[in-house]
Amino acid sequence: MRLSKQQAIGIFDSGVGGLTIAHAIKLALPNEKIIYFGDTAHLPYGDKSGDAIRYYSRNIAKFLLSQNCKVILIACNTASAHAYEEVKNEVGNKAIVINVIEPLVDFLKNKQKINNIGIIGTKGTIESNVYQNKLKAANSALNVIAKATPMFVPMIEEGFIYDDISNAIIRAYLSENDFEKIDSLVLACTHYPLIKNQIRKFFNFKVNVIDSSQIVANFTKQILSENDLLCQTADQCNEFYISDYTKMFETIARMFFEEDIQLKKLDIWKENNLAI
Ligand code: DGL
């Protein structure tokens, strides 16, 4: 199928996390129209089975295709780890599918100064071993210390950021001996950039804390450019859909996108008559 420059970039996540990617896309590619879907009804993805994540992701991809997207960007590490192949099969040649893991691993491959790298993410991402395997394959000398930090997502979605509660939870997860020797830490969940500076502060700013937002945005720009699909005109409004209303989603979306956001609640499962 022939794609066109005017088509939108479809982005999805379980909730607000993917907005960190959407925001980076907006900065790197200001002419592009973004259609965002936050699956807040099924949040968090990190504790769900691979089958459930594949089912949600496939149907969100179908929805984004129905909205005429040229790119389907899986702005969720958990869905990227479990559902990338499934989404690619669903989408076929109707759009370009991008996940958040490969651009980050590619970026890390060429970093000489990293010896001991920590990875934190949801249970789904860490237990999939996808980062551990890909990083080891890229550089077998790398010491990889991975840990699931499942309370971060509900904590962030509840608005506990830059406060005593989140400081205590960060301390509880990261005060492990193994983390004392890391030189870099990968935020392998798109929610975590919302507490990035808090995590940097926990390590006294001595650890290089890496998140994927800018890296994925640059990667998307490169792919669009290679395919002659960069939008030239900036006259399109972004669209934001959620499967259940949450105040936090609205707050963060307005924080990142200063425009007048029309947030639409959409039950794509009901509309497609799909049982959850
Ligand atoms: N932000 C997503 C991720 O990168 C999902 C987190 C969740 O819903 O558990 O993994």
PDB file of C-alpha atoms and ligand atoms in Angstrom:
ATOM      1  CA  MET A   1       0.000   0.000   0.000  1.00  0.00           C
ATOM      2  CA  ARG A   2       1.237   3.499  -0.849  1.00  0.00           C
ATOM      3  CA  LEU A   3       1.637   5.721   2.199  1.00  0.00           C
ATOM      4  CA  SER A   4       1.436   9.503   2.025  1.00  0.00           C
ATOM      5  CA  LYS A   5       3.170  12.361   3.857  1.00  0.00           C
ATOM      6  CA  GLN A   6      -0.088  13.790   5.213  1.00  0.00           C
ATOM      7  CA  GLN A   7      -1.023  10.637   7.140  1.00  0.00           C
ATOM      8  CA  ALA A   8      -0.692  10.694  10.934  1.00  0.00           C
ATOM      9  CA  ILE A   9       1.730   8.994  13.295  1.00  0.00           C
ATOM     10  CA  GLY A  10      -0.261   6.631  15.532  1.00  0.00           C
ATOM     11  CA  ILE A  11       1.200   6.150  19.003  1.00  0.00           C
ATOM     12  CA  PHE A  12      -0.021   3.920  21.795  1.00  0.00           C
ATOM     13  CA  ASP A  13       0.737   2.927  25.372  1.00  0.00           C
ATOM     14  CA  SER A  14      -1.213   1.679  28.373  1.00  0.00           C
ATOM     15  CA  GLY A  15      -1.491   5.220  29.744  1.00  0.00           C
ATOM     16  CA  VAL A  16       0.537   8.400  30.153  1.00  0.00           C
ATOM     17  CA  GLY A  17       3.951   6.792  29.545  1.00  0.00           C
ATOM     18  CA  GLY A  18       3.768   6.976  25.770  1.00  0.00           C
ATOM     19  CA  LEU A  19       3.159  10.709  26.050  1.00  0.00           C
ATOM     20  CA  THR A  20       6.888  11.047  26.836  1.00  0.00           C
ATOM     21  CA  ILE A  21       7.538   9.575  23.366  1.00  0.00           C
ATOM     22  CA  ALA A  22       4.711  11.573  21.742  1.00  0.00           C
ATOM     23  CA  HIS A  23       6.162  14.768  23.186  1.00  0.00           C
ATOM     24  CA  ALA A  24       9.631  13.979  21.805  1.00  0.00           C
ATOM     25  CA  ILE A  25       8.021  13.249  18.408  1.00  0.00           C
ATOM     26  CA  LYS A  26       6.255  16.604  18.538  1.00  0.00           C
ATOM     27  CA  LEU A  27       9.587  18.377  19.196  1.00  0.00           C
ATOM     28  CA  ALA A  28      11.535  16.452  16.550  1.00  0.00           C
ATOM     29  CA  LEU A  29       8.744  16.417  13.958  1.00  0.00           C
ATOM     30  CA  PRO A  30       6.532  19.481  14.571  1.00  0.00           C
ATOM     31  CA  ASN A  31       4.655  19.136  11.255  1.00  0.00           C
ATOM     32  CA  GLU A  32       3.429  15.636  11.948  1.00  0.00           C
ATOM     33  CA  LYS A  33      -0.094  14.931  13.133  1.00  0.00           C
ATOM     34  CA  ILE A  34      -0.152  12.593  16.138  1.00  0.00           C
ATOM     35  CA  ILE A  35      -3.012  10.253  16.979  1.00  0.00           C
ATOM     36  CA  TYR A  36      -2.457   8.898  20.488  1.00  0.00           C
ATOM     37  CA  PHE A  37      -4.259   6.014  22.157  1.00  0.00           C
ATOM     38  CA  GLY A  38      -3.805   5.452  25.912  1.00  0.00           C
ATOM     39  CA  ASP A  39      -5.287   2.133  26.971  1.00  0.00           C
ATOM     40  CA  THR A  40      -6.067   3.347  30.473  1.00  0.00           C
ATOM     41  CA  ALA A  41      -8.838   0.755  30.895  1.00  0.00           C
ATOM     42  CA  HIS A  42      -6.236  -2.035  30.852  1.00  0.00           C
ATOM     43  CA  LEU A  43      -3.429  -0.307  32.738  1.00  0.00           C
ATOM     44  CA  PRO A  44      -0.917  -1.496  33.883  1.00  0.00           C
ATOM     45  CA  TYR A  45       0.286  -3.718  31.039  1.00  0.00           C
ATOM     46  CA  GLY A  46       3.358  -4.716  33.037  1.00  0.00           C
ATOM     47  CA  ASP A  47       1.502  -7.305  35.130  1.00  0.00           C
ATOM     48  CA  LYS A  48      -0.602  -8.770  32.295  1.00  0.00           C
ATOM     49  CA  SER A  49       0.061 -11.981  30.397  1.00  0.00           C
ATOM     50  CA  GLY A  50       1.759 -11.854  26.995  1.00  0.00           C
ATOM     51  CA  ASP A  51      -1.523 -13.051  25.432  1.00  0.00           C
ATOM     52  CA  ALA A  52      -3.490 -10.159  26.937  1.00  0.00           C
ATOM     53  CA  ILE A  53      -0.883  -7.594  25.818  1.00  0.00           C
ATOM     54  CA  ARG A  54      -0.865  -9.027  22.290  1.00  0.00           C
ATOM     55  CA  TYR A  55      -4.676  -8.898  22.173  1.00  0.00           C
ATOM     56  CA  TYR A  56      -4.827  -5.261  23.330  1.00  0.00           C
ATOM     57  CA  SER A  57      -1.967  -4.171  21.073  1.00  0.00           C
ATOM     58  CA  ARG A  58      -3.354  -5.859  17.963  1.00  0.00           C
ATOM     59  CA  ASN A  59      -6.724  -4.168  18.383  1.00  0.00           C
ATOM     60  CA  ILE A  60      -5.232  -0.754  19.110  1.00  0.00           C
ATOM     61  CA  ALA A  61      -3.126  -1.135  15.951  1.00  0.00           C
ATOM     62  CA  LYS A  62      -6.339  -1.917  14.028  1.00  0.00           C
ATOM     63  CA  PHE A  63      -7.931   1.225  15.429  1.00  0.00           C
ATOM     64  CA  LEU A  64      -4.920   3.387  14.496  1.00  0.00           C
ATOM     65  CA  LEU A  65      -4.952   1.923  10.989  1.00  0.00           C
ATOM     66  CA  SER A  66      -8.633   2.830  10.703  1.00  0.00           C
ATOM     67  CA  GLN A  67      -7.543   6.407  11.518  1.00  0.00           C
ATOM     68  CA  ASN A  68      -5.243   6.376   8.497  1.00  0.00           C
ATOM     69  CA  CYS A  69      -1.858   6.324  10.263  1.00  0.00           C
ATOM     70  CA  LYS A  70       1.342   5.898   8.248  1.00  0.00           C
ATOM     71  CA  VAL A  71       3.285   4.806  11.358  1.00  0.00           C
ATOM     72  CA  ILE A  72       2.184   2.695  14.319  1.00  0.00           C
ATOM     73  CA  LEU A  73       4.602   3.495  17.135  1.00  0.00           C
ATOM     74  CA  ILE A  74       4.415   1.079  20.059  1.00  0.00           C
ATOM     75  CA  ALA A  75       5.351   3.602  22.781  1.00  0.00           C
ATOM     76  CA  CYS A  76       5.404   0.950  25.481  1.00  0.00           C
ATOM     77  CA  ASN A  77       8.294  -1.342  26.356  1.00  0.00           C
ATOM     78  CA  THR A  78       6.020  -4.094  27.652  1.00  0.00           C
ATOM     79  CA  ALA A  79       4.000  -4.152  24.409  1.00  0.00           C
ATOM     80  CA  SER A  80       7.207  -3.810  22.348  1.00  0.00           C
ATOM     81  CA  ALA A  81       8.645  -6.847  24.179  1.00  0.00           C
ATOM     82  CA  HIS A  82       5.534  -9.026  23.808  1.00  0.00           C
ATOM     83  CA  ALA A  83       3.507  -7.796  20.847  1.00  0.00           C
ATOM     84  CA  TYR A  84       5.823  -6.295  18.214  1.00  0.00           C
ATOM     85  CA  GLU A  85       5.644  -9.309  15.856  1.00  0.00           C
ATOM     86  CA  GLU A  86       1.888  -9.606  16.371  1.00  0.00           C
ATOM     87  CA  VAL A  87       1.347  -5.916  15.571  1.00  0.00           C
ATOM     88  CA  LYS A  88       3.594  -6.172  12.518  1.00  0.00           C
ATOM     89  CA  ASN A  89       1.567  -9.133  11.246  1.00  0.00           C
ATOM     90  CA  GLU A  90      -1.687  -7.268  11.850  1.00  0.00           C
ATOM     91  CA  VAL A  91      -0.451  -4.124  10.097  1.00  0.00           C
ATOM     92  CA  GLY A  92       1.322  -5.786   7.148  1.00  0.00           C
ATOM     93  CA  ASN A  93       2.261  -3.172   4.540  1.00  0.00           C
ATOM     94  CA  LYS A  94      -0.487  -0.747   5.585  1.00  0.00           C
ATOM     95  CA  ALA A  95       1.860   1.250   7.871  1.00  0.00           C
ATOM     96  CA  ILE A  96       5.385   1.260   9.282  1.00  0.00           C
ATOM     97  CA  VAL A  97       5.593  -0.339  12.745  1.00  0.00           C
ATOM     98  CA  ILE A  98       8.188   1.007  15.207  1.00  0.00           C
ATOM     99  CA  ASN A  99       8.905  -0.281  18.699  1.00  0.00           C
ATOM    100  CA  VAL A 100      10.816   1.470  21.494  1.00  0.00           C
ATOM    101  CA  ILE A 101      13.386  -1.252  22.219  1.00  0.00           C
ATOM    102  CA  GLU A 102      15.384  -1.606  19.011  1.00  0.00           C
ATOM    103  CA  PRO A 103      16.302   2.102  18.603  1.00  0.00           C
ATOM    104  CA  LEU A 104      17.555   2.194  22.210  1.00  0.00           C
ATOM    105  CA  VAL A 105      19.610  -0.999  21.923  1.00  0.00           C
ATOM    106  CA  ASP A 106      21.088   0.305  18.667  1.00  0.00           C
ATOM    107  CA  PHE A 107      22.010   3.558  20.374  1.00  0.00           C
ATOM    108  CA  LEU A 108      23.655   1.727  23.308  1.00  0.00           C
ATOM    109  CA  LYS A 109      25.667  -0.610  21.054  1.00  0.00           C
ATOM    110  CA  ASN A 110      28.090   2.148  20.118  1.00  0.00           C
ATOM    111  CA  LYS A 111      28.595   3.595  23.586  1.00  0.00           C
ATOM    112  CA  GLN A 112      32.156   2.834  24.640  1.00  0.00           C
ATOM    113  CA  LYS A 113      31.967   4.145  28.177  1.00  0.00           C
ATOM    114  CA  ILE A 114      29.281   1.759  29.434  1.00  0.00           C
ATOM    115  CA  ASN A 115      30.530  -1.266  31.387  1.00  0.00           C
ATOM    116  CA  ASN A 116      27.928  -1.912  34.077  1.00  0.00           C
ATOM    117  CA  ILE A 117      24.437  -1.144  32.953  1.00  0.00           C
ATOM    118  CA  GLY A 118      21.248  -1.303  34.996  1.00  0.00           C
ATOM    119  CA  ILE A 119      17.841  -1.837  33.382  1.00  0.00           C
ATOM    120  CA  ILE A 120      14.581  -1.127  35.151  1.00  0.00           C
ATOM    121  CA  GLY A 121      11.137  -1.756  33.719  1.00  0.00           C
ATOM    122  CA  THR A 122       7.855  -3.538  34.273  1.00  0.00           C
ATOM    123  CA  LYS A 123       7.717  -7.229  35.206  1.00  0.00           C
ATOM    124  CA  GLY A 124       6.569  -7.979  31.661  1.00  0.00           C
ATOM    125  CA  THR A 125       9.576  -6.255  30.102  1.00  0.00           C
ATOM    126  CA  ILE A 126      12.232  -7.510  32.525  1.00  0.00           C
ATOM    127  CA  GLU A 127      10.927 -11.101  32.596  1.00  0.00           C
ATOM    128  CA  SER A 128      10.869 -11.197  28.781  1.00  0.00           C
ATOM    129  CA  ASN A 129      14.697 -10.784  28.951  1.00  0.00           C
ATOM    130  CA  VAL A 130      14.565  -8.861  25.703  1.00  0.00           C
ATOM    131  CA  TYR A 131      16.919  -6.057  26.796  1.00  0.00           C
ATOM    132  CA  GLN A 132      19.286  -8.427  28.600  1.00  0.00           C
ATOM    133  CA  ASN A 133      19.563 -10.682  25.517  1.00  0.00           C
ATOM    134  CA  LYS A 134      19.876  -7.900  22.956  1.00  0.00           C
ATOM    135  CA  LEU A 135      22.484  -5.982  24.977  1.00  0.00           C
ATOM    136  CA  LYS A 136      24.524  -9.114  25.642  1.00  0.00           C
ATOM    137  CA  ALA A 137      24.355 -10.028  21.950  1.00  0.00           C
ATOM    138  CA  ALA A 138      25.614  -6.544  21.061  1.00  0.00           C
ATOM    139  CA  ASN A 139      28.434  -6.591  23.615  1.00  0.00           C
ATOM    140  CA  SER A 140      29.155  -9.776  25.576  1.00  0.00           C
ATOM    141  CA  ALA A 141      31.535  -7.918  27.938  1.00  0.00           C
ATOM    142  CA  LEU A 142      28.698  -5.762  29.233  1.00  0.00           C
ATOM    143  CA  ASN A 143      27.564  -6.459  32.802  1.00  0.00           C
ATOM    144  CA  VAL A 144      23.762  -6.169  32.765  1.00  0.00           C
ATOM    145  CA  ILE A 145      21.801  -5.814  36.009  1.00  0.00           C
ATOM    146  CA  ALA A 146      18.051  -5.946  35.421  1.00  0.00           C
ATOM    147  CA  LYS A 147      15.290  -5.359  37.914  1.00  0.00           C
ATOM    148  CA  ALA A 148      11.511  -5.097  37.683  1.00  0.00           C
ATOM    149  CA  THR A 149      10.120  -2.024  39.432  1.00  0.00           C
ATOM    150  CA  PRO A 150       6.372  -2.669  39.078  1.00  0.00           C
ATOM    151  CA  MET A 151       5.130  -0.055  41.519  1.00  0.00           C
ATOM    152  CA  PHE A 152       6.502   2.848  39.492  1.00  0.00           C
ATOM    153  CA  VAL A 153       3.709   2.784  36.894  1.00  0.00           C
ATOM    154  CA  PRO A 154       0.710   2.894  39.296  1.00  0.00           C
ATOM    155  CA  MET A 155       2.656   5.413  41.402  1.00  0.00           C
ATOM    156  CA  ILE A 156       3.138   7.721  38.401  1.00  0.00           C
ATOM    157  CA  GLU A 157      -0.411   7.208  37.108  1.00  0.00           C
ATOM    158  CA  GLU A 158      -1.656   8.216  40.595  1.00  0.00           C
ATOM    159  CA  GLY A 159       0.418  11.385  40.435  1.00  0.00           C
ATOM    160  CA  PHE A 160       2.997  10.445  43.085  1.00  0.00           C
ATOM    161  CA  ILE A 161       6.007  12.103  41.504  1.00  0.00           C
ATOM    162  CA  TYR A 162       8.696  14.302  43.066  1.00  0.00           C
ATOM    163  CA  ASP A 163       7.335  13.701  46.583  1.00  0.00           C
ATOM    164  CA  ASP A 164       8.115  11.649  49.696  1.00  0.00           C
ATOM    165  CA  ILE A 165       6.118   8.611  48.600  1.00  0.00           C
ATOM    166  CA  SER A 166       7.899   8.269  45.267  1.00  0.00           C
ATOM    167  CA  ASN A 167      11.278   8.944  46.926  1.00  0.00           C
ATOM    168  CA  ALA A 168      10.613   6.073  49.349  1.00  0.00           C
ATOM    169  CA  ILE A 169       9.578   3.698  46.558  1.00  0.00           C
ATOM    170  CA  ILE A 170      12.591   4.643  44.415  1.00  0.00           C
ATOM    171  CA  ARG A 171      14.870   4.048  47.421  1.00  0.00           C
ATOM    172  CA  ALA A 172      13.246   0.692  48.173  1.00  0.00           C
ATOM    173  CA  TYR A 173      13.792  -0.576  44.618  1.00  0.00           C
ATOM    174  CA  LEU A 174      17.177   0.907  43.818  1.00  0.00           C
ATOM    175  CA  SER A 175      19.072   0.562  47.113  1.00  0.00           C
ATOM    176  CA  GLU A 176      20.446  -2.774  46.040  1.00  0.00           C
ATOM    177  CA  ASN A 177      24.142  -3.608  46.248  1.00  0.00           C
ATOM    178  CA  ASP A 178      24.194  -4.531  42.567  1.00  0.00           C
ATOM    179  CA  PHE A 179      23.101  -1.049  41.588  1.00  0.00           C
ATOM    180  CA  GLU A 180      26.029   0.537  43.442  1.00  0.00           C
ATOM    181  CA  LYS A 181      28.423  -0.339  40.635  1.00  0.00           C
ATOM    182  CA  ILE A 182      26.360   0.715  37.620  1.00  0.00           C
ATOM    183  CA  ASP A 183      27.595   3.543  35.416  1.00  0.00           C
ATOM    184  CA  SER A 184      24.390   3.772  33.347  1.00  0.00           C
ATOM    185  CA  LEU A 185      20.732   3.009  33.923  1.00  0.00           C
ATOM    186  CA  VAL A 186      18.188   2.350  31.181  1.00  0.00           C
ATOM    187  CA  LEU A 187      14.629   3.453  31.887  1.00  0.00           C
ATOM    188  CA  ALA A 188      12.987   0.551  30.051  1.00  0.00           C
ATOM    189  CA  CYS A 189       9.481   1.830  30.598  1.00  0.00           C
ATOM    190  CA  THR A 190       8.083   4.898  28.909  1.00  0.00           C
ATOM    191  CA  HIS A 191       6.453   6.061  32.144  1.00  0.00           C
ATOM    192  CA  TYR A 192       9.785   6.433  33.931  1.00  0.00           C
ATOM    193  CA  PRO A 193      11.050   9.609  32.203  1.00  0.00           C
ATOM    194  CA  LEU A 194       8.403  11.347  34.314  1.00  0.00           C
ATOM    195  CA  ILE A 195      10.598  10.582  37.356  1.00  0.00           C
ATOM    196  CA  LYS A 196      13.951  10.699  35.553  1.00  0.00           C
ATOM    197  CA  ASN A 197      15.427  13.575  37.563  1.00  0.00           C
ATOM    198  CA  GLN A 198      14.288  11.999  40.805  1.00  0.00           C
ATOM    199  CA  ILE A 199      16.143   8.810  39.836  1.00  0.00           C
ATOM    200  CA  ARG A 200      19.212  10.832  38.789  1.00  0.00           C
ATOM    201  CA  LYS A 201      19.140  12.549  42.163  1.00  0.00           C
ATOM    202  CA  PHE A 202      18.869   9.212  43.965  1.00  0.00           C
ATOM    203  CA  PHE A 203      22.209   8.270  42.353  1.00  0.00           C
ATOM    204  CA  ASN A 204      23.660  11.717  43.217  1.00  0.00           C
ATOM    205  CA  PHE A 205      23.774  12.501  39.492  1.00  0.00           C
ATOM    206  CA  LYS A 206      26.690  10.026  39.141  1.00  0.00           C
ATOM    207  CA  VAL A 207      24.825   7.548  36.940  1.00  0.00           C
ATOM    208  CA  ASN A 208      23.980   8.202  33.303  1.00  0.00           C
ATOM    209  CA  VAL A 209      20.195   7.718  33.231  1.00  0.00           C
ATOM    210  CA  ILE A 210      19.025   6.938  29.689  1.00  0.00           C
ATOM    211  CA  ASP A 211      15.474   7.047  28.372  1.00  0.00           C
ATOM    212  CA  SER A 212      14.283   6.277  24.890  1.00  0.00           C
ATOM    213  CA  SER A 213      12.075   9.260  24.046  1.00  0.00           C
ATOM    214  CA  GLN A 214      14.514  11.350  22.011  1.00  0.00           C
ATOM    215  CA  ILE A 215      16.239   8.301  20.554  1.00  0.00           C
ATOM    216  CA  VAL A 216      12.912   6.888  19.308  1.00  0.00           C
ATOM    217  CA  ALA A 217      11.858  10.290  17.955  1.00  0.00           C
ATOM    218  CA  ASN A 218      15.118  10.606  15.987  1.00  0.00           C
ATOM    219  CA  PHE A 219      14.743   7.039  14.732  1.00  0.00           C
ATOM    220  CA  THR A 220      11.171   7.780  13.572  1.00  0.00           C
ATOM    221  CA  LYS A 221      12.377  10.916  11.792  1.00  0.00           C
ATOM    222  CA  GLN A 222      15.069   8.926  10.018  1.00  0.00           C
ATOM    223  CA  ILE A 223      12.620   6.209   8.883  1.00  0.00           C
ATOM    224  CA  LEU A 224      10.130   8.807   7.596  1.00  0.00           C
ATOM    225  CA  SER A 225      12.881  10.663   5.785  1.00  0.00           C
ATOM    226  CA  GLU A 226      14.231   7.460   4.180  1.00  0.00           C
ATOM    227  CA  ASN A 227      10.731   6.665   2.939  1.00  0.00           C
ATOM    228  CA  ASP A 228      10.038  10.232   1.754  1.00  0.00           C
ATOM    229  CA  LEU A 229       7.147  10.446   4.212  1.00  0.00           C
ATOM    230  CA  LEU A 230       8.006  13.573   6.214  1.00  0.00           C
ATOM    231  CA  CYS A 231       4.990  15.875   6.427  1.00  0.00           C
ATOM    232  CA  GLN A 232       5.779  19.320   5.029  1.00  0.00           C
ATOM    233  CA  THR A 233       2.792  21.323   6.266  1.00  0.00           C
ATOM    234  CA  ALA A 234       1.892  22.077   9.885  1.00  0.00           C
ATOM    235  CA  ASP A 235      -1.862  22.454   9.712  1.00  0.00           C
ATOM    236  CA  GLN A 236      -3.104  19.332  11.434  1.00  0.00           C
ATOM    237  CA  CYS A 237      -4.480  18.893  14.980  1.00  0.00           C
ATOM    238  CA  ASN A 238      -3.278  16.106  17.205  1.00  0.00           C
ATOM    239  CA  GLU A 239      -5.869  13.668  18.571  1.00  0.00           C
ATOM    240  CA  PHE A 240      -5.869  11.936  21.946  1.00  0.00           C
ATOM    241  CA  TYR A 241      -7.968   8.867  22.765  1.00  0.00           C
ATOM    242  CA  ILE A 242      -8.199   6.950  26.018  1.00  0.00           C
ATOM    243  CA  SER A 243     -10.131   3.785  26.802  1.00  0.00           C
ATOM    244  CA  ASP A 244     -11.077   5.085  30.268  1.00  0.00           C
ATOM    245  CA  TYR A 245     -10.999   8.595  31.677  1.00  0.00           C
ATOM    246  CA  THR A 246      -8.263   9.441  34.202  1.00  0.00           C
ATOM    247  CA  LYS A 247      -7.487  12.911  35.501  1.00  0.00           C
ATOM    248  CA  MET A 248      -3.760  12.156  35.390  1.00  0.00           C
ATOM    249  CA  PHE A 249      -3.878  11.473  31.675  1.00  0.00           C
ATOM    250  CA  GLU A 250      -5.516  14.798  31.019  1.00  0.00           C
ATOM    251  CA  THR A 251      -3.025  16.662  33.260  1.00  0.00           C
ATOM    252  CA  ILE A 252       0.075  15.131  31.669  1.00  0.00           C
ATOM    253  CA  ALA A 253      -1.293  15.474  28.133  1.00  0.00           C
ATOM    254  CA  ARG A 254      -1.931  19.179  28.744  1.00  0.00           C
ATOM    255  CA  MET A 255       1.518  19.566  30.314  1.00  0.00           C
ATOM    256  CA  PHE A 256       3.247  18.095  27.247  1.00  0.00           C
ATOM    257  CA  PHE A 257       0.925  19.488  24.569  1.00  0.00           C
ATOM    258  CA  GLU A 258       0.110  23.072  25.430  1.00  0.00           C
ATOM    259  CA  GLU A 259      -2.527  23.184  22.727  1.00  0.00           C
ATOM    260  CA  ASP A 260      -6.239  22.872  23.443  1.00  0.00           C
ATOM    261  CA  ILE A 261      -6.478  19.116  23.811  1.00  0.00           C
ATOM    262  CA  GLN A 262      -9.711  17.365  22.927  1.00  0.00           C
ATOM    263  CA  LEU A 263      -9.512  14.156  24.932  1.00  0.00           C
ATOM    264  CA  LYS A 264     -11.884  11.487  23.609  1.00  0.00           C
ATOM    265  CA  LYS A 265     -12.899   8.411  25.545  1.00  0.00           C
ATOM    266  CA  LEU A 266     -13.228   5.497  23.182  1.00  0.00           C
ATOM    267  CA  ASP A 267     -14.068   1.907  23.950  1.00  0.00           C
ATOM    268  CA  ILE A 268     -12.617   0.282  20.837  1.00  0.00           C
ATOM    269  CA  TRP A 269     -13.393  -3.165  22.213  1.00  0.00           C
ATOM    270  CA  LYS A 270     -17.079  -2.393  22.549  1.00  0.00           C
ATOM    271  CA  GLU A 271     -17.206  -0.695  19.169  1.00  0.00           C
ATOM    272  CA  ASN A 272     -15.620  -3.722  17.555  1.00  0.00           C
ATOM    273  CA  ASN A 273     -17.809  -6.005  19.686  1.00  0.00           C
ATOM    274  CA  LEU A 274     -14.741  -7.633  21.145  1.00  0.00           C
ATOM    275  CA  ALA A 275     -14.964  -9.352  24.522  1.00  0.00           C
ATOM    276  CA  ILE A 276     -12.351  -8.248  27.038  1.00  0.00           C
TER     277      ILE A 276
HETATM  278  N1  DGL B   1       4.721   2.494  29.711  1.00  0.00           N
HETATM  279  C1  DGL B   1       4.665   1.099  29.455  1.00  0.00           C
HETATM  280  C2  DGL B   1       6.020   0.463  29.314  1.00  0.00           C
HETATM  281  O1  DGL B   1       6.885   1.058  28.754  1.00  0.00           O
HETATM  282  C3  DGL B   1       3.638   0.316  30.194  1.00  0.00           C
HETATM  283  C4  DGL B   1       3.648   0.287  31.647  1.00  0.00           C
HETATM  284  C5  DGL B   1       2.497  -0.497  32.231  1.00  0.00           C
HETATM  285  O2  DGL B   1       1.356  -0.270  31.803  1.00  0.00           O
HETATM  286  O3  DGL B   1       2.737  -1.363  33.079  1.00  0.00           O
HETATM  287  O4  DGL B   1       6.264  -0.635  29.693  1.00  0.00           O
END
